[in-house]
Backbone atoms as SQL, in Angstrom:
CREATE TABLE atoms (id INTEGER PRIMARY KEY, chain TEXT, resi INTEGER, resn TEXT, atom TEXT, x REAL, y REAL, z REAL);
INSERT INTO atoms VALUES
  (1, 'A', 1, 'GLN', 'N', 16.783, -2.047, 10.864),
  (2, 'A', 1, 'GLN', 'CA', 15.331, -2.103, 10.999),
  (3, 'A', 1, 'GLN', 'C', 14.716, -0.920, 10.252),
  (4, 'A', 2, 'VAL', 'N', 13.842, -1.200, 9.312),
  (5, 'A', 2, 'VAL', 'CA', 13.187, -0.159, 8.535),
  (6, 'A', 2, 'VAL', 'C', 11.854, 0.186, 9.196),
  (7, 'A', 3, 'GLN', 'N', 11.631, 1.458, 9.426),
  (8, 'A', 3, 'GLN', 'CA', 10.341, 1.920, 9.955),
  (9, 'A', 3, 'GLN', 'C', 9.489, 2.417, 8.791),
  (10, 'A', 4, 'LEU', 'N', 8.249, 1.968, 8.744),
  (11, 'A', 4, 'LEU', 'CA', 7.310, 2.391, 7.712),
  (12, 'A', 4, 'LEU', 'C', 6.091, 2.996, 8.392),
  (13, 'A', 5, 'VAL', 'N', 5.705, 4.195, 7.966),
  (14, 'A', 5, 'VAL', 'CA', 4.577, 4.892, 8.587),
  (15, 'A', 5, 'VAL', 'C', 3.580, 5.292, 7.513),
  (16, 'A', 6, 'GLU', 'N', 2.362, 4.751, 7.627),
  (17, 'A', 6, 'GLU', 'CA', 1.310, 5.066, 6.663),
  (18, 'A', 6, 'GLU', 'C', 0.517, 6.290, 7.105),
  (19, 'A', 7, 'SER', 'N', -0.070, 6.954, 6.125),
  (20, 'A', 7, 'SER', 'CA', -0.985, 8.061, 6.390),
  (21, 'A', 7, 'SER', 'C', -1.949, 8.174, 5.220),
  (22, 'A', 8, 'GLY', 'N', -3.035, 8.926, 5.442),
  (23, 'A', 8, 'GLY', 'CA', -3.954, 9.192, 4.348),
  (24, 'A', 8, 'GLY', 'C', -5.265, 8.437, 4.388),
  (25, 'A', 9, 'GLY', 'N', -5.423, 7.539, 5.346),
  (26, 'A', 9, 'GLY', 'CA', -6.686, 6.820, 5.434),
  (27, 'A', 9, 'GLY', 'C', -7.805, 7.714, 5.936),
  (28, 'A', 10, 'GLY', 'N', -9.020, 7.174, 5.924),
  (29, 'A', 10, 'GLY', 'CA', -10.147, 7.940, 6.422),
  (30, 'A', 10, 'GLY', 'C', -11.459, 7.377, 5.935),
  (31, 'A', 11, 'LEU', 'N', -12.502, 8.169, 6.117),
  (32, 'A', 11, 'LEU', 'CA', -13.850, 7.804, 5.696),
  (33, 'A', 11, 'LEU', 'C', -14.167, 8.512, 4.383),
  (34, 'A', 12, 'VAL', 'N', -14.657, 7.759, 3.413),
  (35, 'A', 12, 'VAL', 'CA', -14.985, 8.330, 2.108),
  (36, 'A', 12, 'VAL', 'C', -16.250, 7.668, 1.594),
  (37, 'A', 13, 'GLN', 'N', -17.011, 8.414, 0.818),
  (38, 'A', 13, 'GLN', 'CA', -18.235, 7.858, 0.239),
  (39, 'A', 13, 'GLN', 'C', -17.906, 6.964, -0.956),
  (40, 'A', 14, 'PRO', 'N', -18.777, 6.028, -1.275),
  (41, 'A', 14, 'PRO', 'CA', -18.563, 5.212, -2.480),
  (42, 'A', 14, 'PRO', 'C', -18.391, 6.103, -3.711),
  (43, 'A', 15, 'GLY', 'N', -17.414, 5.727, -4.535),
  (44, 'A', 15, 'GLY', 'CA', -17.086, 6.520, -5.705),
  (45, 'A', 15, 'GLY', 'C', -16.027, 7.569, -5.457),
  (46, 'A', 16, 'GLY', 'N', -15.676, 7.782, -4.210),
  (47, 'A', 16, 'GLY', 'CA', -14.687, 8.781, -3.859),
  (48, 'A', 16, 'GLY', 'C', -13.258, 8.296, -4.013),
  (49, 'A', 17, 'SER', 'N', -12.326, 9.162, -3.627),
  (50, 'A', 17, 'SER', 'CA', -10.891, 8.869, -3.786),
  (51, 'A', 17, 'SER', 'C', -10.146, 9.143, -2.493),
  (52, 'A', 18, 'LEU', 'N', -9.067, 8.410, -2.312),
  (53, 'A', 18, 'LEU', 'CA', -8.111, 8.646, -1.231),
  (54, 'A', 18, 'LEU', 'C', -6.718, 8.360, -1.765),
  (55, 'A', 19, 'ARG', 'N', -5.735, 9.008, -1.155),
  (56, 'A', 19, 'ARG', 'CA', -4.339, 8.734, -1.487),
  (57, 'A', 19, 'ARG', 'C', -3.607, 8.353, -0.211),
  (58, 'A', 20, 'LEU', 'N', -3.112, 7.139, -0.186),
  (59, 'A', 20, 'LEU', 'CA', -2.323, 6.679, 0.944),
  (60, 'A', 20, 'LEU', 'C', -0.843, 6.958, 0.693),
  (61, 'A', 21, 'SER', 'N', -0.136, 7.289, 1.765),
  (62, 'A', 21, 'SER', 'CA', 1.309, 7.494, 1.689),
  (63, 'A', 21, 'SER', 'C', 1.996, 6.616, 2.724),
  (64, 'A', 22, 'CYS', 'N', 3.212, 6.220, 2.405),
  (65, 'A', 22, 'CYS', 'CA', 4.030, 5.429, 3.319),
  (66, 'A', 22, 'CYS', 'C', 5.422, 6.035, 3.334),
  (67, 'A', 23, 'ALA', 'N', 5.831, 6.506, 4.502),
  (68, 'A', 23, 'ALA', 'CA', 7.155, 7.103, 4.652),
  (69, 'A', 23, 'ALA', 'C', 8.102, 6.089, 5.261),
  (70, 'A', 24, 'ALA', 'N', 9.259, 5.939, 4.648),
  (71, 'A', 24, 'ALA', 'CA', 10.264, 4.989, 5.125),
  (72, 'A', 24, 'ALA', 'C', 11.387, 5.714, 5.856),
  (73, 'A', 25, 'SER', 'N', 11.974, 5.025, 6.836),
  (74, 'A', 25, 'SER', 'CA', 13.028, 5.626, 7.660),
  (75, 'A', 25, 'SER', 'C', 14.400, 5.576, 7.002),
  (76, 'A', 26, 'GLU', 'N', 14.508, 4.880, 5.865),
  (77, 'A', 26, 'GLU', 'CA', 15.757, 4.839, 5.136),
  (78, 'A', 26, 'GLU', 'C', 15.448, 4.796, 3.645),
  (79, 'A', 27, 'SER', 'N', 16.471, 4.786, 2.847),
  (80, 'A', 27, 'SER', 'CA', 16.266, 4.802, 1.410),
  (81, 'A', 27, 'SER', 'C', 15.454, 3.593, 0.952),
  (82, 'A', 28, 'ILE', 'N', 14.369, 3.859, 0.237),
  (83, 'A', 28, 'ILE', 'CA', 13.557, 2.741, -0.237),
  (84, 'A', 28, 'ILE', 'C', 14.223, 2.006, -1.397),
  (85, 'A', 29, 'PHE', 'N', 15.307, 2.550, -1.882),
  (86, 'A', 29, 'PHE', 'CA', 16.056, 1.824, -2.900),
  (87, 'A', 29, 'PHE', 'C', 16.620, 0.535, -2.306),
  (88, 'A', 30, 'ASN', 'N', 16.754, 0.497, -0.978),
  (89, 'A', 30, 'ASN', 'CA', 17.237, -0.714, -0.305),
  (90, 'A', 30, 'ASN', 'C', 16.182, -1.818, -0.264),
  (91, 'A', 31, 'LEU', 'N', 14.947, -1.464, -0.578),
  (92, 'A', 31, 'LEU', 'CA', 13.846, -2.429, -0.529),
  (93, 'A', 31, 'LEU', 'C', 13.567, -2.909, -1.947),
  (94, 'A', 32, 'TYR', 'N', 13.778, -4.184, -2.222),
  (95, 'A', 32, 'TYR', 'CA', 13.676, -4.633, -3.612),
  (96, 'A', 32, 'TYR', 'C', 12.233, -4.694, -4.095),
  (97, 'A', 33, 'VAL', 'N', 11.300, -4.751, -3.175),
  (98, 'A', 33, 'VAL', 'CA', 9.892, -4.651, -3.535),
  (99, 'A', 33, 'VAL', 'C', 9.147, -3.995, -2.388),
  (100, 'A', 34, 'MET', 'N', 8.180, -3.159, -2.733),
  (101, 'A', 34, 'MET', 'CA', 7.293, -2.553, -1.749),
  (102, 'A', 34, 'MET', 'C', 5.852, -2.792, -2.189),
  (103, 'A', 35, 'GLY', 'N', 4.957, -2.735, -1.218),
  (104, 'A', 35, 'GLY', 'CA', 3.578, -2.981, -1.587),
  (105, 'A', 35, 'GLY', 'C', 2.589, -2.499, -0.563),
  (106, 'A', 36, 'TRP', 'N', 1.352, -2.526, -0.964),
  (107, 'A', 36, 'TRP', 'CA', 0.218, -2.230, -0.095),
  (108, 'A', 36, 'TRP', 'C', -0.602, -3.511, 0.067),
  (109, 'A', 37, 'TYR', 'N', -0.935, -3.803, 1.308),
  (110, 'A', 37, 'TYR', 'CA', -1.767, -4.940, 1.657),
  (111, 'A', 37, 'TYR', 'C', -2.963, -4.415, 2.442),
  (112, 'A', 38, 'ARG', 'N', -4.009, -5.211, 2.491),
  (113, 'A', 38, 'ARG', 'CA', -5.164, -4.799, 3.284),
  (114, 'A', 38, 'ARG', 'C', -5.775, -6.002, 3.988),
  (115, 'A', 39, 'GLN', 'N', -6.438, -5.694, 5.104),
  (116, 'A', 39, 'GLN', 'CA', -7.109, -6.737, 5.860),
  (117, 'A', 39, 'GLN', 'C', -8.451, -6.213, 6.335),
  (118, 'A', 40, 'ALA', 'N', -9.500, -6.841, 5.875),
  (119, 'A', 40, 'ALA', 'CA', -10.851, -6.502, 6.300),
  (120, 'A', 40, 'ALA', 'C', -11.231, -7.376, 7.497),
  (121, 'A', 41, 'PRO', 'N', -12.188, -6.935, 8.296),
  (122, 'A', 41, 'PRO', 'CA', -12.600, -7.720, 9.471),
  (123, 'A', 41, 'PRO', 'C', -13.015, -9.132, 9.087),
  (124, 'A', 42, 'GLY', 'N', -12.454, -10.110, 9.769),
  (125, 'A', 42, 'GLY', 'CA', -12.804, -11.499, 9.525),
  (126, 'A', 42, 'GLY', 'C', -12.170, -12.113, 8.290),
  (127, 'A', 43, 'LYS', 'N', -11.284, -11.360, 7.620),
  (128, 'A', 43, 'LYS', 'CA', -10.654, -11.870, 6.403),
  (129, 'A', 43, 'LYS', 'C', -9.151, -11.888, 6.558),
  (130, 'A', 44, 'GLN', 'N', -8.499, -12.666, 5.687),
  (131, 'A', 44, 'GLN', 'CA', -7.048, -12.709, 5.688),
  (132, 'A', 44, 'GLN', 'C', -6.472, -11.471, 5.012),
  (133, 'A', 45, 'ARG', 'N', -5.262, -11.144, 5.389),
  (134, 'A', 45, 'ARG', 'CA', -4.573, -10.030, 4.746),
  (135, 'A', 45, 'ARG', 'C', -4.290, -10.408, 3.293),
  (136, 'A', 46, 'GLU', 'N', -4.532, -9.459, 2.381),
  (137, 'A', 46, 'GLU', 'CA', -4.282, -9.722, 0.968),
  (138, 'A', 46, 'GLU', 'C', -3.405, -8.640, 0.363),
  (139, 'A', 47, 'SER', 'N', -2.682, -9.030, -0.663),
  (140, 'A', 47, 'SER', 'CA', -1.864, -8.076, -1.400),
  (141, 'A', 47, 'SER', 'C', -2.761, -7.268, -2.320),
  (142, 'A', 48, 'VAL', 'N', -2.625, -5.964, -2.269),
  (143, 'A', 48, 'VAL', 'CA', -3.401, -5.064, -3.127),
  (144, 'A', 48, 'VAL', 'C', -2.583, -4.651, -4.341),
  (145, 'A', 49, 'ALA', 'N', -1.371, -4.198, -4.102),
  (146, 'A', 49, 'ALA', 'CA', -0.514, -3.726, -5.186),
  (147, 'A', 49, 'ALA', 'C', 0.937, -3.806, -4.737),
  (148, 'A', 50, 'THR', 'N', 1.818, -4.175, -5.656),
  (149, 'A', 50, 'THR', 'CA', 3.249, -4.214, -5.363),
  (150, 'A', 50, 'THR', 'C', 4.019, -3.536, -6.476),
  (151, 'A', 51, 'ILE', 'N', 5.189, -3.008, -6.117),
  (152, 'A', 51, 'ILE', 'CA', 6.059, -2.360, -7.096),
  (153, 'A', 51, 'ILE', 'C', 7.498, -2.705, -6.739),
  (154, 'A', 52, 'THR', 'N', 8.253, -3.156, -7.731),
  (155, 'A', 52, 'THR', 'CA', 9.639, -3.527, -7.487),
  (156, 'A', 52, 'THR', 'C', 10.554, -2.317, -7.627),
  (157, 'A', 53, 'ARG', 'N', 11.794, -2.520, -7.244),
  (158, 'A', 53, 'ARG', 'CA', 12.792, -1.461, -7.353),
  (159, 'A', 53, 'ARG', 'C', 12.928, -0.990, -8.798),
  (160, 'A', 54, 'THR', 'N', 12.715, -1.895, -9.737),
  (161, 'A', 54, 'THR', 'CA', 12.874, -1.559, -11.152),
  (162, 'A', 54, 'THR', 'C', 11.565, -1.091, -11.787),
  (163, 'A', 55, 'GLY', 'N', 10.508, -0.992, -10.968),
  (164, 'A', 55, 'GLY', 'CA', 9.266, -0.424, -11.474),
  (165, 'A', 55, 'GLY', 'C', 8.225, -1.402, -11.970),
  (166, 'A', 56, 'ASN', 'N', 8.461, -2.695, -11.800),
  (167, 'A', 56, 'ASN', 'CA', 7.439, -3.670, -12.177),
  (168, 'A', 56, 'ASN', 'C', 6.283, -3.635, -11.178),
  (169, 'A', 57, 'ILE', 'N', 5.066, -3.578, -11.695),
  (170, 'A', 57, 'ILE', 'CA', 3.879, -3.372, -10.867),
  (171, 'A', 57, 'ILE', 'C', 2.903, -4.530, -11.045),
  (172, 'A', 58, 'ASP', 'N', 2.251, -4.864, -9.943),
  (173, 'A', 58, 'ASP', 'CA', 1.224, -5.903, -9.975),
  (174, 'A', 58, 'ASP', 'C', 0.061, -5.480, -9.090),
  (175, 'A', 59, 'TYR', 'N', -1.153, -5.750, -9.545),
  (176, 'A', 59, 'TYR', 'CA', -2.356, -5.418, -8.780),
  (177, 'A', 59, 'TYR', 'C', -3.230, -6.657, -8.612),
  (178, 'A', 60, 'VAL', 'N', -3.940, -6.705, -7.505),
  (179, 'A', 60, 'VAL', 'CA', -4.981, -7.706, -7.371),
  (180, 'A', 60, 'VAL', 'C', -6.103, -7.334, -8.340),
  (181, 'A', 61, 'ASP', 'N', -6.771, -8.336, -8.902),
  (182, 'A', 61, 'ASP', 'CA', -7.760, -8.072, -9.949),
  (183, 'A', 61, 'ASP', 'C', -8.842, -7.089, -9.520),
  (184, 'A', 62, 'SER', 'N', -9.229, -7.132, -8.276),
  (185, 'A', 62, 'SER', 'CA', -10.361, -6.327, -7.816),
  (186, 'A', 62, 'SER', 'C', -10.095, -4.823, -7.810),
  (187, 'A', 63, 'VAL', 'N', -8.826, -4.414, -7.916),
  (188, 'A', 63, 'VAL', 'CA', -8.518, -2.978, -7.898),
  (189, 'A', 63, 'VAL', 'C', -7.943, -2.477, -9.223),
  (190, 'A', 64, 'LYS', 'N', -7.743, -3.364, -10.176),
  (191, 'A', 64, 'LYS', 'CA', -7.170, -2.948, -11.463),
  (192, 'A', 64, 'LYS', 'C', -8.061, -1.908, -12.129),
  (193, 'A', 65, 'GLY', 'N', -7.422, -0.846, -12.603),
  (194, 'A', 65, 'GLY', 'CA', -8.159, 0.237, -13.241),
  (195, 'A', 65, 'GLY', 'C', -8.666, 1.293, -12.268),
  (196, 'A', 66, 'ARG', 'N', -8.571, 1.014, -10.977),
  (197, 'A', 66, 'ARG', 'CA', -9.040, 1.969, -9.968),
  (198, 'A', 66, 'ARG', 'C', -7.913, 2.478, -9.065),
  (199, 'A', 67, 'PHE', 'N', -6.959, 1.613, -8.748),
  (200, 'A', 67, 'PHE', 'CA', -5.854, 1.972, -7.857),
  (201, 'A', 67, 'PHE', 'C', -4.556, 2.110, -8.662),
  (202, 'A', 68, 'THR', 'N', -3.693, 3.005, -8.181),
  (203, 'A', 68, 'THR', 'CA', -2.379, 3.185, -8.794),
  (204, 'A', 68, 'THR', 'C', -1.319, 3.251, -7.707),
  (205, 'A', 69, 'ILE', 'N', -0.332, 2.379, -7.796),
  (206, 'A', 69, 'ILE', 'CA', 0.786, 2.390, -6.858),
  (207, 'A', 69, 'ILE', 'C', 1.963, 3.114, -7.495),
  (208, 'A', 70, 'SER', 'N', 2.700, 3.848, -6.663),
  (209, 'A', 70, 'SER', 'CA', 3.890, 4.535, -7.165),
  (210, 'A', 70, 'SER', 'C', 4.877, 4.692, -6.025),
  (211, 'A', 71, 'ARG', 'N', 6.130, 4.912, -6.377),
  (212, 'A', 71, 'ARG', 'CA', 7.163, 5.133, -5.371),
  (213, 'A', 71, 'ARG', 'C', 8.025, 6.306, -5.790),
  (214, 'A', 72, 'ASP', 'N', 8.460, 7.078, -4.804),
  (215, 'A', 72, 'ASP', 'CA', 9.356, 8.206, -5.031),
  (216, 'A', 72, 'ASP', 'C', 10.631, 7.910, -4.267),
  (217, 'A', 73, 'ASN', 'N', 11.635, 7.420, -4.971),
  (218, 'A', 73, 'ASN', 'CA', 12.880, 7.031, -4.313),
  (219, 'A', 73, 'ASN', 'C', 13.580, 8.230, -3.662),
  (220, 'A', 74, 'ALA', 'N', 13.453, 9.404, -4.253),
  (221, 'A', 74, 'ALA', 'CA', 14.120, 10.588, -3.711),
  (222, 'A', 74, 'ALA', 'C', 13.525, 10.999, -2.367),
  (223, 'A', 75, 'LYS', 'N', 12.213, 10.786, -2.207),
  (224, 'A', 75, 'LYS', 'CA', 11.533, 11.171, -0.975),
  (225, 'A', 75, 'LYS', 'C', 11.338, 10.001, -0.018),
  (226, 'A', 76, 'ASN', 'N', 11.745, 8.820, -0.438),
  (227, 'A', 76, 'ASN', 'CA', 11.563, 7.606, 0.371),
  (228, 'A', 76, 'ASN', 'C', 10.094, 7.378, 0.724),
  (229, 'A', 77, 'GLN', 'N', 9.247, 7.541, -0.284),
  (230, 'A', 77, 'GLN', 'CA', 7.816, 7.425, -0.081),
  (231, 'A', 77, 'GLN', 'C', 7.204, 6.413, -1.052),
  (232, 'A', 78, 'LEU', 'N', 6.175, 5.727, -0.565),
  (233, 'A', 78, 'LEU', 'CA', 5.355, 4.858, -1.386),
  (234, 'A', 78, 'LEU', 'C', 3.936, 5.409, -1.334),
  (235, 'A', 79, 'TYR', 'N', 3.228, 5.334, -2.462),
  (236, 'A', 79, 'TYR', 'CA', 1.884, 5.891, -2.530),
  (237, 'A', 79, 'TYR', 'C', 0.898, 4.868, -3.081),
  (238, 'A', 80, 'LEU', 'N', -0.371, 5.075, -2.736),
  (239, 'A', 80, 'LEU', 'CA', -1.448, 4.317, -3.359),
  (240, 'A', 80, 'LEU', 'C', -2.597, 5.284, -3.617),
  (241, 'A', 81, 'GLN', 'N', -2.808, 5.598, -4.882),
  (242, 'A', 81, 'GLN', 'CA', -3.935, 6.422, -5.275),
  (243, 'A', 81, 'GLN', 'C', -5.133, 5.506, -5.495),
  (244, 'A', 82, 'MET', 'N', -6.199, 5.749, -4.765),
  (245, 'A', 82, 'MET', 'CA', -7.384, 4.898, -4.831),
  (246, 'A', 82, 'MET', 'C', -8.563, 5.719, -5.328),
  (247, 'A', 83, 'ASN', 'N', -9.076, 5.352, -6.479),
  (248, 'A', 83, 'ASN', 'CA', -10.225, 6.033, -7.079),
  (249, 'A', 83, 'ASN', 'C', -11.409, 5.076, -7.166),
  (250, 'A', 84, 'SER', 'N', -12.580, 5.643, -7.395),
  (251, 'A', 84, 'SER', 'CA', -13.804, 4.842, -7.536),
  (252, 'A', 84, 'SER', 'C', -13.939, 3.827, -6.409),
  (253, 'A', 85, 'LEU', 'N', -13.757, 4.281, -5.201),
  (254, 'A', 85, 'LEU', 'CA', -13.759, 3.382, -4.056),
  (255, 'A', 85, 'LEU', 'C', -15.118, 2.748, -3.842),
  (256, 'A', 86, 'LYS', 'N', -15.092, 1.500, -3.394),
  (257, 'A', 86, 'LYS', 'CA', -16.289, 0.714, -3.158),
  (258, 'A', 86, 'LYS', 'C', -16.340, 0.298, -1.681),
  (259, 'A', 87, 'PRO', 'N', -17.521, 0.011, -1.170),
  (260, 'A', 87, 'PRO', 'CA', -17.608, -0.451, 0.233),
  (261, 'A', 87, 'PRO', 'C', -16.721, -1.661, 0.514),
  (262, 'A', 88, 'GLU', 'N', -16.537, -2.521, -0.471),
  (263, 'A', 88, 'GLU', 'CA', -15.703, -3.715, -0.261),
  (264, 'A', 88, 'GLU', 'C', -14.209, -3.386, -0.184),
  (265, 'A', 89, 'ASP', 'N', -13.839, -2.137, -0.434),
  (266, 'A', 89, 'ASP', 'CA', -12.449, -1.715, -0.237),
  (267, 'A', 89, 'ASP', 'C', -12.171, -1.363, 1.222),
  (268, 'A', 90, 'THR', 'N', -13.194, -1.350, 2.043),
  (269, 'A', 90, 'THR', 'CA', -13.021, -1.041, 3.455),
  (270, 'A', 90, 'THR', 'C', -12.108, -2.055, 4.129),
  (271, 'A', 91, 'ALA', 'N', -11.049, -1.560, 4.763),
  (272, 'A', 91, 'ALA', 'CA', -10.053, -2.430, 5.394),
  (273, 'A', 91, 'ALA', 'C', -8.993, -1.571, 6.066),
  (274, 'A', 92, 'VAL', 'N', -8.141, -2.229, 6.825),
  (275, 'A', 92, 'VAL', 'CA', -6.904, -1.591, 7.271),
  (276, 'A', 92, 'VAL', 'C', -5.853, -1.850, 6.186),
  (277, 'A', 93, 'TYR', 'N', -5.213, -0.777, 5.741),
  (278, 'A', 93, 'TYR', 'CA', -4.217, -0.874, 4.680),
  (279, 'A', 93, 'TYR', 'C', -2.822, -0.760, 5.290),
  (280, 'A', 94, 'TYR', 'N', -1.965, -1.693, 4.894),
  (281, 'A', 94, 'TYR', 'CA', -0.617, -1.763, 5.426),
  (282, 'A', 94, 'TYR', 'C', 0.414, -1.567, 4.323),
  (283, 'A', 95, 'CYS', 'N', 1.460, -0.850, 4.662),
  (284, 'A', 95, 'CYS', 'CA', 2.612, -0.687, 3.789),
  (285, 'A', 95, 'CYS', 'C', 3.626, -1.786, 4.119),
  (286, 'A', 96, 'ASN', 'N', 4.257, -2.332, 3.098),
  (287, 'A', 96, 'ASN', 'CA', 5.238, -3.395, 3.288),
  (288, 'A', 96, 'ASN', 'C', 6.453, -3.136, 2.434),
  (289, 'A', 97, 'GLY', 'N', 7.608, -3.489, 2.989),
  (290, 'A', 97, 'GLY', 'CA', 8.834, -3.412, 2.218),
  (291, 'A', 97, 'GLY', 'C', 9.701, -4.625, 2.518),
  (292, 'A', 98, 'LYS', 'N', 10.389, -5.112, 1.498),
  (293, 'A', 98, 'LYS', 'CA', 11.175, -6.331, 1.664),
  (294, 'A', 98, 'LYS', 'C', 12.639, -6.120, 1.271),
  (295, 'A', 99, 'LYS', 'N', 13.514, -6.651, 2.120),
  (296, 'A', 99, 'LYS', 'CA', 14.913, -6.822, 1.789),
  (297, 'A', 99, 'LYS', 'C', 15.163, -8.327, 1.686),
  (298, 'A', 100, 'ILE', 'N', 16.366, -8.693, 1.276),
  (299, 'A', 100, 'ILE', 'CA', 16.709, -10.106, 1.179),
  (300, 'A', 100, 'ILE', 'C', 16.528, -10.790, 2.537),
  (301, 'A', 101, 'LEU', 'N', 16.916, -10.115, 3.586),
  (302, 'A', 101, 'LEU', 'CA', 16.861, -10.710, 4.928),
  (303, 'A', 101, 'LEU', 'C', 15.895, -9.972, 5.849),
  (304, 'A', 102, 'GLY', 'N', 14.864, -9.363, 5.299),
  (305, 'A', 102, 'GLY', 'CA', 13.938, -8.647, 6.174),
  (306, 'A', 102, 'GLY', 'C', 12.616, -8.370, 5.493),
  (307, 'A', 103, 'ASP', 'N', 11.561, -8.347, 6.293),
  (308, 'A', 103, 'ASP', 'CA', 10.210, -8.087, 5.812),
  (309, 'A', 103, 'ASP', 'C', 9.601, -7.098, 6.791),
  (310, 'A', 104, 'TYR', 'N', 9.258, -5.900, 6.310),
  (311, 'A', 104, 'TYR', 'CA', 8.906, -4.813, 7.207),
  (312, 'A', 104, 'TYR', 'C', 7.486, -4.328, 6.944),
  (313, 'A', 105, 'TRP', 'N', 6.780, -4.000, 8.040),
  (314, 'A', 105, 'TRP', 'CA', 5.383, -3.583, 7.954),
  (315, 'A', 105, 'TRP', 'C', 5.163, -2.277, 8.705),
  (316, 'A', 106, 'GLY', 'N', 4.244, -1.467, 8.186),
  (317, 'A', 106, 'GLY', 'CA', 3.777, -0.311, 8.917),
  (318, 'A', 106, 'GLY', 'C', 2.689, -0.708, 9.895),
  (319, 'A', 107, 'GLN', 'N', 2.172, 0.280, 10.613),
  (320, 'A', 107, 'GLN', 'CA', 1.173, 0.001, 11.642),
  (321, 'A', 107, 'GLN', 'C', -0.240, -0.080, 11.063),
  (322, 'A', 108, 'GLY', 'N', -0.414, 0.364, 9.836),
  (323, 'A', 108, 'GLY', 'CA', -1.713, 0.304, 9.174),
  (324, 'A', 108, 'GLY', 'C', -2.495, 1.595, 9.284),
  (325, 'A', 109, 'THR', 'N', -3.337, 1.829, 8.286),
  (326, 'A', 109, 'THR', 'CA', -4.225, 2.985, 8.287),
  (327, 'A', 109, 'THR', 'C', -5.618, 2.517, 7.832),
  (328, 'A', 110, 'GLN', 'N', -6.638, 2.974, 8.533),
  (329, 'A', 110, 'GLN', 'CA', -7.998, 2.516, 8.254),
  (330, 'A', 110, 'GLN', 'C', -8.587, 3.270, 7.072),
  (331, 'A', 111, 'VAL', 'N', -9.163, 2.522, 6.149),
  (332, 'A', 111, 'VAL', 'CA', -9.927, 3.090, 5.043),
  (333, 'A', 111, 'VAL', 'C', -11.357, 2.553, 5.157),
  (334, 'A', 112, 'THR', 'N', -12.305, 3.472, 5.254),
  (335, 'A', 112, 'THR', 'CA', -13.713, 3.088, 5.354),
  (336, 'A', 112, 'THR', 'C', -14.486, 3.748, 4.224),
  (337, 'A', 113, 'VAL', 'N', -15.158, 2.927, 3.435),
  (338, 'A', 113, 'VAL', 'CA', -15.949, 3.430, 2.311),
  (339, 'A', 113, 'VAL', 'C', -17.419, 3.177, 2.648),
  (340, 'A', 114, 'SER', 'N', -18.118, 4.267, 2.904),
  (341, 'A', 114, 'SER', 'CA', -19.503, 4.140, 3.351),
  (342, 'A', 114, 'SER', 'C', -20.265, 5.421, 3.090),
  (343, 'A', 115, 'SER', 'N', -21.549, 5.285, 2.815),
  (344, 'A', 115, 'SER', 'CA', -22.399, 6.460, 2.634),
  (345, 'A', 115, 'SER', 'C', -23.082, 6.822, 3.952);
């Protein structure tokens, strides 16, 4: 069982930046893909950004050019750098990691973009 713990959420003004971190309880090299998902009130959870073990990255169109996903295999950490934040980015952000026989989620961290 992989434990994933997010941190770094908070309240930020439009145009501001936040960096989310996700700490894993074991080597993230065991996870063939990791990603950040978000869920806003009344909406379905959506994929924001994913990164594979080999470094292939994918972003949802709405965050391209503003968000950057990265992973540090040595530290067992996943990151999401979020710049130029907009009110519509407000959501609970979840860290996810996948093995062949497992799908693991963190508890989520709230990101609120508001003036």
